[in-house]
mmCIF file of C-alpha atoms in Angstrom:
data_model
loop_
_atom_site.group_PDB
_atom_site.id
_atom_site.type_symbol
_atom_site.label_atom_id
_atom_site.label_comp_id
_atom_site.label_asym_id
_atom_site.label_seq_id
_atom_site.Cartn_x
_atom_site.Cartn_y
_atom_site.Cartn_z
ATOM 1 C CA UNK A 1 -11.592 15.426 -16.819
ATOM 2 C CA UNK A 2 -8.248 13.758 -17.622
ATOM 3 C CA UNK A 3 -7.567 11.187 -20.272
ATOM 4 C CA UNK A 4 -5.363 8.416 -19.207
ATOM 5 C CA UNK A 5 -3.229 5.831 -21.096
ATOM 6 C CA UNK A 6 -3.781 2.151 -19.797
ATOM 7 C CA UNK A 7 -0.742 0.158 -20.582
ATOM 8 C CA UNK A 8 -0.717 -3.447 -20.199
ATOM 9 C CA UNK A 9 2.319 -5.449 -19.403
ATOM 10 C CA UNK A 10 2.351 -9.226 -19.948
ATOM 11 C CA UNK A 11 5.381 -10.915 -18.092
ATOM 12 C CA UNK A 12 6.685 -14.369 -18.745
ATOM 13 C CA UNK A 13 7.652 -15.768 -16.357
ATOM 14 C CA UNK A 14 5.880 -13.469 -13.821
ATOM 15 C CA UNK A 15 6.360 -13.049 -10.219
ATOM 16 C CA UNK A 16 5.419 -10.530 -7.507
ATOM 17 C CA UNK A 17 8.884 -9.119 -7.423
ATOM 18 C CA UNK A 18 8.830 -8.545 -11.096
ATOM 19 C CA UNK A 19 5.497 -6.478 -11.012
ATOM 20 C CA UNK A 20 6.863 -4.687 -8.015
ATOM 21 C CA UNK A 21 10.191 -3.759 -9.635
ATOM 22 C CA UNK A 22 8.273 -2.857 -12.998
ATOM 23 C CA UNK A 23 5.748 -0.585 -11.055
ATOM 24 C CA UNK A 24 8.585 1.372 -9.347
ATOM 25 C CA UNK A 25 10.442 1.914 -12.648
ATOM 26 C CA UNK A 26 7.189 3.243 -14.226
ATOM 27 C CA UNK A 27 6.543 5.402 -11.112
ATOM 28 C CA UNK A 28 9.621 7.321 -12.071
ATOM 29 C CA UNK A 29 8.045 7.920 -15.565
ATOM 30 C CA UNK A 30 4.929 9.370 -14.091
ATOM 31 C CA UNK A 31 2.803 6.533 -14.015
ATOM 32 C CA UNK A 32 0.167 6.897 -11.142
ATOM 33 C CA UNK A 33 -1.345 3.559 -10.391
ATOM 34 C CA UNK A 34 -0.761 -0.154 -10.945
ATOM 35 C CA UNK A 35 -2.844 -3.359 -10.909
ATOM 36 C CA UNK A 36 -0.746 -6.417 -10.662
ATOM 37 C CA UNK A 37 -1.998 -10.024 -11.380
ATOM 38 C CA UNK A 38 -0.418 -13.342 -12.149
ATOM 39 C CA UNK A 39 0.334 -12.683 -15.651
ATOM 40 C CA UNK A 40 1.730 -9.120 -15.504
ATOM 41 C CA UNK A 41 0.805 -5.576 -14.649
ATOM 42 C CA UNK A 42 -1.636 -2.884 -15.808
ATOM 43 C CA UNK A 43 -0.391 0.782 -15.331
ATOM 44 C CA UNK A 44 -2.121 4.057 -15.944
ATOM 45 C CA UNK A 45 -0.426 7.299 -17.073
ATOM 46 C CA UNK A 46 -1.971 10.615 -17.730
ATOM 47 C CA UNK A 47 -2.172 10.951 -21.556
ATOM 48 C CA UNK A 48 0.123 14.148 -21.831
ATOM 49 C CA UNK A 49 2.925 12.132 -19.827
ATOM 50 C CA UNK A 50 2.760 8.931 -22.096
ATOM 51 C CA UNK A 51 5.790 8.481 -24.261
ATOM 52 C CA UNK A 52 6.294 5.281 -26.113
ATOM 53 C CA UNK A 53 10.019 5.667 -26.305
ATOM 54 C CA UNK A 54 10.246 5.820 -22.548
ATOM 55 C CA UNK A 55 8.002 2.782 -22.439
ATOM 56 C CA UNK A 56 10.287 0.953 -24.606
ATOM 57 C CA UNK A 57 13.289 2.066 -22.540
ATOM 58 C CA UNK A 58 11.631 0.788 -19.473
ATOM 59 C CA UNK A 59 10.790 -2.612 -20.964
ATOM 60 C CA UNK A 60 14.325 -3.013 -22.451
ATOM 61 C CA UNK A 61 16.186 -2.136 -19.230
ATOM 62 C CA UNK A 62 14.056 -4.321 -16.927
ATOM 63 C CA UNK A 63 16.653 -5.921 -14.691
ATOM 64 C CA UNK A 64 15.368 -9.524 -14.514
ATOM 65 C CA UNK A 65 15.005 -12.391 -17.189
ATOM 66 C CA UNK A 66 11.654 -12.210 -18.712
ATOM 67 C CA UNK A 67 9.785 -11.621 -21.848
ATOM 68 C CA UNK A 68 7.656 -8.502 -21.616
ATOM 69 C CA UNK A 69 5.227 -7.511 -24.112
ATOM 70 C CA UNK A 70 3.090 -4.330 -23.898
ATOM 71 C CA UNK A 71 -0.046 -2.731 -25.366
ATOM 72 C CA UNK A 72 -1.521 0.600 -24.741
ATOM 73 C CA UNK A 73 -5.186 1.919 -24.875
ATOM 74 C CA UNK A 74 -6.545 5.453 -24.323
ATOM 75 C CA UNK A 75 -8.932 5.675 -21.444
ATOM 76 C CA UNK A 76 -10.958 8.917 -22.067
ATOM 77 C CA UNK A 77 -11.704 11.421 -19.440
ATOM 78 C CA UNK A 78 -14.465 10.291 -17.175
ATOM 79 C CA UNK A 79 -15.787 10.543 -13.376
ATOM 80 C CA UNK A 80 -12.976 8.361 -11.877
ATOM 81 C CA UNK A 81 -15.136 8.261 -8.612
ATOM 82 C CA UNK A 82 -18.073 6.739 -10.670
ATOM 83 C CA UNK A 83 -15.513 4.187 -12.271
ATOM 84 C CA UNK A 84 -14.332 3.177 -8.816
ATOM 85 C CA UNK A 85 -17.724 2.761 -7.484
ATOM 86 C CA UNK A 86 -18.813 0.825 -10.503
ATOM 87 C CA UNK A 87 -15.766 -1.464 -10.937
ATOM 88 C CA UNK A 88 -13.572 -1.512 -7.932
ATOM 89 C CA UNK A 89 -14.355 0.205 -4.711
ATOM 90 C CA UNK A 90 -17.196 -1.070 -2.799
ATOM 91 C CA UNK A 91 -17.744 -0.222 1.041
ATOM 92 C CA UNK A 92 -16.002 -2.899 3.213
ATOM 93 C CA UNK A 93 -16.596 -3.818 6.641
ATOM 94 C CA UNK A 94 -13.674 -5.218 8.682
ATOM 95 C CA UNK A 95 -14.090 -7.066 11.981
ATOM 96 C CA UNK A 96 -17.907 -5.739 12.278
ATOM 97 C CA UNK A 97 -16.315 -2.591 13.895
ATOM 98 C CA UNK A 98 -14.718 -0.540 11.060
ATOM 99 C CA UNK A 99 -16.421 0.451 7.716
ATOM 100 C CA UNK A 100 -14.183 1.919 4.832
ATOM 101 C CA UNK A 101 -16.279 3.720 2.015
ATOM 102 C CA UNK A 102 -16.077 6.987 -0.142
ATOM 103 C CA UNK A 103 -18.068 10.208 -0.408
ATOM 104 C CA UNK A 104 -19.921 8.755 -3.427
ATOM 105 C CA UNK A 105 -21.244 5.632 -1.481
ATOM 106 C CA UNK A 106 -24.949 5.392 -0.305
ATOM 107 C CA UNK A 107 -26.531 3.150 2.367
ATOM 108 C CA UNK A 108 -23.101 2.755 4.140
ATOM 109 C CA UNK A 109 -23.346 0.228 7.134
ATOM 110 C CA UNK A 110 -22.877 1.885 10.740
ATOM 111 C CA UNK A 111 -19.594 0.893 12.502
ATOM 112 C CA UNK A 112 -17.848 2.198 15.473
ATOM 113 C CA UNK A 113 -14.847 3.477 13.169
ATOM 114 C CA UNK A 114 -16.085 5.027 9.920
ATOM 115 C CA UNK A 115 -13.247 5.658 7.460
ATOM 116 C CA UNK A 116 -13.888 7.983 4.550
ATOM 117 C CA UNK A 117 -11.486 7.761 1.561
ATOM 118 C CA UNK A 118 -11.633 9.056 -2.042
ATOM 119 C CA UNK A 119 -8.957 6.721 -3.777
ATOM 120 C CA UNK A 120 -9.205 8.210 -7.268
ATOM 121 C CA UNK A 121 -6.486 6.609 -9.188
ATOM 122 C CA UNK A 122 -4.571 5.423 -6.161
ATOM 123 C CA UNK A 123 -5.089 1.934 -4.724
ATOM 124 C CA UNK A 124 -5.466 0.803 -1.054
ATOM 125 C CA UNK A 125 -9.228 0.385 -0.121
ATOM 126 C CA UNK A 126 -8.977 -2.388 2.341
ATOM 127 C CA UNK A 127 -10.097 -5.089 -0.111
ATOM 128 C CA UNK A 128 -6.702 -6.681 -0.340
ATOM 129 C CA UNK A 129 -5.927 -9.533 2.051
ATOM 130 C CA UNK A 130 -2.774 -7.930 3.328
ATOM 131 C CA UNK A 131 -4.657 -4.627 4.315
ATOM 132 C CA UNK A 132 -7.387 -6.594 6.002
ATOM 133 C CA UNK A 133 -5.016 -8.654 7.981
ATOM 134 C CA UNK A 134 -3.325 -5.360 9.352
ATOM 135 C CA UNK A 135 -6.717 -3.556 9.778
ATOM 136 C CA UNK A 136 -7.763 -6.653 11.951
ATOM 137 C CA UNK A 137 -4.645 -6.381 14.052
ATOM 138 C CA UNK A 138 -5.092 -2.578 14.727
ATOM 139 C CA UNK A 139 -8.744 -3.420 15.816
ATOM 140 C CA UNK A 140 -7.520 -6.036 18.324
ATOM 141 C CA UNK A 141 -4.631 -3.823 19.816
ATOM 142 C CA UNK A 142 -4.873 -1.212 22.314
ATOM 143 C CA UNK A 143 -3.246 1.749 20.586
ATOM 144 C CA UNK A 144 -4.088 4.428 23.178
ATOM 145 C CA UNK A 145 -1.177 6.862 23.506
ATOM 146 C CA UNK A 146 1.186 4.931 21.142
ATOM 147 C CA UNK A 147 3.641 6.416 18.698
ATOM 148 C CA UNK A 148 3.054 4.607 15.255
ATOM 149 C CA UNK A 149 4.904 4.573 12.050
ATOM 150 C CA UNK A 150 3.154 3.477 8.809
ATOM 151 C CA UNK A 151 5.451 2.860 6.049
ATOM 152 C CA UNK A 152 3.907 2.933 2.616
ATOM 153 C CA UNK A 153 0.477 4.222 3.604
ATOM 154 C CA UNK A 154 -1.076 4.171 0.184
ATOM 155 C CA UNK A 155 -4.516 5.782 0.770
ATOM 156 C CA UNK A 156 -3.639 6.154 4.301
ATOM 157 C CA UNK A 157 -6.324 3.852 5.910
ATOM 158 C CA UNK A 158 -4.142 2.136 8.274
ATOM 159 C CA UNK A 159 -2.882 5.238 9.736
ATOM 160 C CA UNK A 160 -6.340 6.815 9.843
ATOM 161 C CA UNK A 161 -7.647 3.654 11.852
ATOM 162 C CA UNK A 162 -4.755 3.895 14.125
ATOM 163 C CA UNK A 163 -5.494 7.518 14.786
ATOM 164 C CA UNK A 164 -9.200 6.660 15.388
ATOM 165 C CA UNK A 165 -8.221 3.917 17.930
ATOM 166 C CA UNK A 166 -6.246 6.541 19.909
ATOM 167 C CA UNK A 167 -2.644 6.454 18.813
ATOM 168 C CA UNK A 168 -0.987 9.813 20.138
ATOM 169 C CA UNK A 169 1.254 10.220 16.872
ATOM 170 C CA UNK A 170 1.411 8.712 13.641
ATOM 171 C CA UNK A 171 4.395 9.257 11.050
ATOM 172 C CA UNK A 172 3.245 7.985 7.533
ATOM 173 C CA UNK A 173 6.046 7.690 4.997
ATOM 174 C CA UNK A 174 5.084 7.338 1.364
ATOM 175 C CA UNK A 175 7.461 7.096 -1.501
ATOM 176 C CA UNK A 176 4.968 7.487 -4.455
ATOM 177 C CA UNK A 177 3.977 11.205 -4.926
ATOM 178 C CA UNK A 178 0.636 10.625 -6.372
ATOM 179 C CA UNK A 179 -0.293 8.314 -3.228
ATOM 180 C CA UNK A 180 1.080 10.727 -0.899
ATOM 181 C CA UNK A 181 -1.132 13.503 -2.150
ATOM 182 C CA UNK A 182 -4.102 11.181 -1.939
ATOM 183 C CA UNK A 183 -3.234 10.186 1.627
ATOM 184 C CA UNK A 184 -2.965 13.799 2.473
ATOM 185 C CA UNK A 185 -6.486 14.352 1.135
ATOM 186 C CA UNK A 186 -7.860 11.401 2.952
ATOM 187 C CA UNK A 187 -6.220 12.432 6.300
ATOM 188 C CA UNK A 188 -7.870 15.776 6.022
ATOM 189 C CA UNK A 189 -11.297 14.086 5.112
ATOM 190 C CA UNK A 190 -11.020 11.963 8.390
ATOM 191 C CA UNK A 191 -9.990 14.988 10.546
ATOM 192 C CA UNK A 192 -6.885 12.936 11.683
ATOM 193 C CA UNK A 193 -4.519 15.709 12.695
ATOM 194 C CA UNK A 194 -2.045 13.704 14.581
ATOM 195 C CA UNK A 195 -1.134 11.792 11.290
ATOM 196 C CA UNK A 196 2.273 13.368 9.976
ATOM 197 C CA UNK A 197 2.757 12.442 6.256
ATOM 198 C CA UNK A 198 6.224 12.290 4.840
ATOM 199 C CA UNK A 199 7.074 12.085 1.054
ATOM 200 C CA UNK A 200 10.182 9.774 0.710
ATOM 201 C CA UNK A 201 11.561 6.343 1.344
ATOM 202 C CA UNK A 202 13.037 4.407 4.215
ATOM 203 C CA UNK A 203 15.682 7.168 4.764
ATOM 204 C CA UNK A 204 13.141 9.312 6.209
ATOM 205 C CA UNK A 205 13.220 7.019 9.350
ATOM 206 C CA UNK A 206 16.380 8.217 10.377
ATOM 207 C CA UNK A 207 14.723 11.320 11.962
ATOM 208 C CA UNK A 208 12.068 9.045 13.691
ATOM 209 C CA UNK A 209 12.565 7.503 17.247
ATOM 210 C CA UNK A 210 10.845 5.735 20.043
ATOM 211 C CA UNK A 211 8.111 4.222 17.954
ATOM 212 C CA UNK A 212 5.973 1.864 19.860
ATOM 213 C CA UNK A 213 4.294 0.216 16.816
ATOM 214 C CA UNK A 214 5.801 0.053 13.281
ATOM 215 C CA UNK A 215 3.681 -0.974 10.234
ATOM 216 C CA UNK A 216 4.802 -1.832 7.004
ATOM 217 C CA UNK A 217 2.526 -3.402 4.334
ATOM 218 C CA UNK A 218 4.968 -3.487 1.307
ATOM 219 C CA UNK A 219 6.530 -6.702 -0.026
ATOM 220 C CA UNK A 220 9.148 -9.172 1.128
ATOM 221 C CA UNK A 221 12.208 -7.793 -0.591
ATOM 222 C CA UNK A 222 11.734 -4.263 0.468
ATOM 223 C CA UNK A 223 11.076 -5.450 4.034
ATOM 224 C CA UNK A 224 14.235 -7.350 4.215
ATOM 225 C CA UNK A 225 16.357 -4.678 2.749
ATOM 226 C CA UNK A 226 14.996 -2.109 5.075
ATOM 227 C CA UNK A 227 14.160 -3.981 8.246
ATOM 228 C CA UNK A 228 17.199 -2.557 10.037
ATOM 229 C CA UNK A 229 15.997 1.008 9.644
ATOM 230 C CA UNK A 230 12.601 -0.098 10.924
ATOM 231 C CA UNK A 231 14.275 -1.615 13.980
ATOM 232 C CA UNK A 232 16.412 1.829 14.642
ATOM 233 C CA UNK A 233 13.141 3.732 15.187
ATOM 234 C CA UNK A 234 11.675 1.410 17.820
ATOM 235 C CA UNK A 235 11.309 2.011 21.755
ATOM 236 C CA UNK A 236 11.997 -1.018 23.965
ATOM 237 C CA UNK A 237 9.129 -3.330 24.021
ATOM 238 C CA UNK A 238 7.936 -2.114 20.643
ATOM 239 C CA UNK A 239 5.996 -4.253 18.170
ATOM 240 C CA UNK A 240 6.529 -4.446 14.323
ATOM 241 C CA UNK A 241 3.607 -5.515 12.220
ATOM 242 C CA UNK A 242 4.347 -6.630 8.682
ATOM 243 C CA UNK A 243 2.411 -7.709 5.567
ATOM 244 C CA UNK A 244 2.611 -7.819 1.722
ATOM 245 C CA UNK A 245 3.991 -11.272 1.399
ATOM 246 C CA UNK A 246 2.983 -14.899 1.530
ATOM 247 C CA UNK A 247 3.088 -17.280 4.400
ATOM 248 C CA UNK A 248 5.956 -19.177 2.954
ATOM 249 C CA UNK A 249 8.062 -16.077 3.073
ATOM 250 C CA UNK A 250 8.035 -15.719 6.789
ATOM 251 C CA UNK A 251 11.247 -17.823 7.431
ATOM 252 C CA UNK A 252 13.120 -15.325 5.019
ATOM 253 C CA UNK A 253 11.802 -12.329 7.039
ATOM 254 C CA UNK A 254 12.732 -13.886 10.306
ATOM 255 C CA UNK A 255 16.349 -14.659 9.172
ATOM 256 C CA UNK A 256 16.701 -10.934 8.667
ATOM 257 C CA UNK A 257 14.770 -10.010 11.815
ATOM 258 C CA UNK A 258 16.568 -12.302 14.336
ATOM 259 C CA UNK A 259 20.114 -10.457 14.205
ATOM 260 C CA UNK A 260 18.308 -7.155 14.822
ATOM 261 C CA UNK A 261 16.926 -8.313 18.097
ATOM 262 C CA UNK A 262 13.476 -8.845 16.729
ATOM 263 C CA UNK A 263 11.521 -11.766 17.955
ATOM 264 C CA UNK A 264 8.700 -13.633 16.293
ATOM 265 C CA UNK A 265 5.299 -13.163 18.276
ATOM 266 C CA UNK A 266 2.718 -14.563 15.942
ATOM 267 C CA UNK A 267 1.400 -14.438 12.327
ATOM 268 C CA UNK A 268 -2.077 -14.495 10.823
ATOM 269 C CA UNK A 269 -2.890 -15.670 7.299
ATOM 270 C CA UNK A 270 -5.742 -14.894 4.688
ATOM 271 C CA UNK A 271 -5.796 -16.354 1.132
ATOM 272 C CA UNK A 272 -2.231 -17.386 1.772
ATOM 273 C CA UNK A 273 -1.003 -13.877 2.423
ATOM 274 C CA UNK A 274 0.454 -13.304 6.004
ATOM 275 C CA UNK A 275 0.736 -10.702 8.496
ATOM 276 C CA UNK A 276 3.703 -11.135 10.855
ATOM 277 C CA UNK A 277 4.113 -9.517 14.100
ATOM 278 C CA UNK A 278 7.628 -9.065 15.713
ATOM 279 C CA UNK A 279 8.554 -7.589 19.013
ATOM 280 C CA UNK A 280 11.698 -5.841 20.427
ATOM 281 C CA UNK A 281 12.193 -7.056 24.080
ATOM 282 C CA UNK A 282 12.486 -4.570 26.843
ATOM 283 C CA UNK A 283 15.901 -3.769 27.813
#
């Protein structure tokens, strides 16, 4: 079993943008998973990949004005599935129709859609409000025969539910290599052969066209930076479902969306997190 180093980053002042940027910088150094909170970020890296000099370089080169302090702790090898079961990942039922659970769970509720995932050290189990918001949308939408894109699938649960709901083809694009590998495993566990996973960033979208439904659960800054690339993939009459931001961020996203021909359809809110639906009119 692998040993990990847990590194705690206390950031003052702290924001979601800061933790997202820090996580991206750490991912380049081999860190595999991240737990942000209101005061900073906790990150994990395999012991053999941990380098204190690199850690100092990341901290000192952080591009935003903030005081960052770090402390690291050895996490000895253990049964990570058991750790998830004990501390993080419990079966979750969404909309009384979909249950998300792992192979180590017992007494799983019966639902119409049964999603099996083994998250390991990757995050994205459906417990976060943003994931729940999009899962609810997918359950309420007729996906039969649609071509879907899921940008930033994490463990893959949104793409997997889209497949179960009858989508004809799903392209899932993941920038993080560890999350990509985990998504591949989870897609296989659920026999979702119509999900095509791509390792890369939004540049992958240049080869994707005629999308009927585009999903992105990321964060506001990444969405606004890449929204034009999302729009370029769309078929006339397509929908874009976004999350990963707060309700007060919606006007910022709409300011970027409107010049691209994307129109506000509606939004939903859970714990102040928002899911925004945009539509591209038929031409």
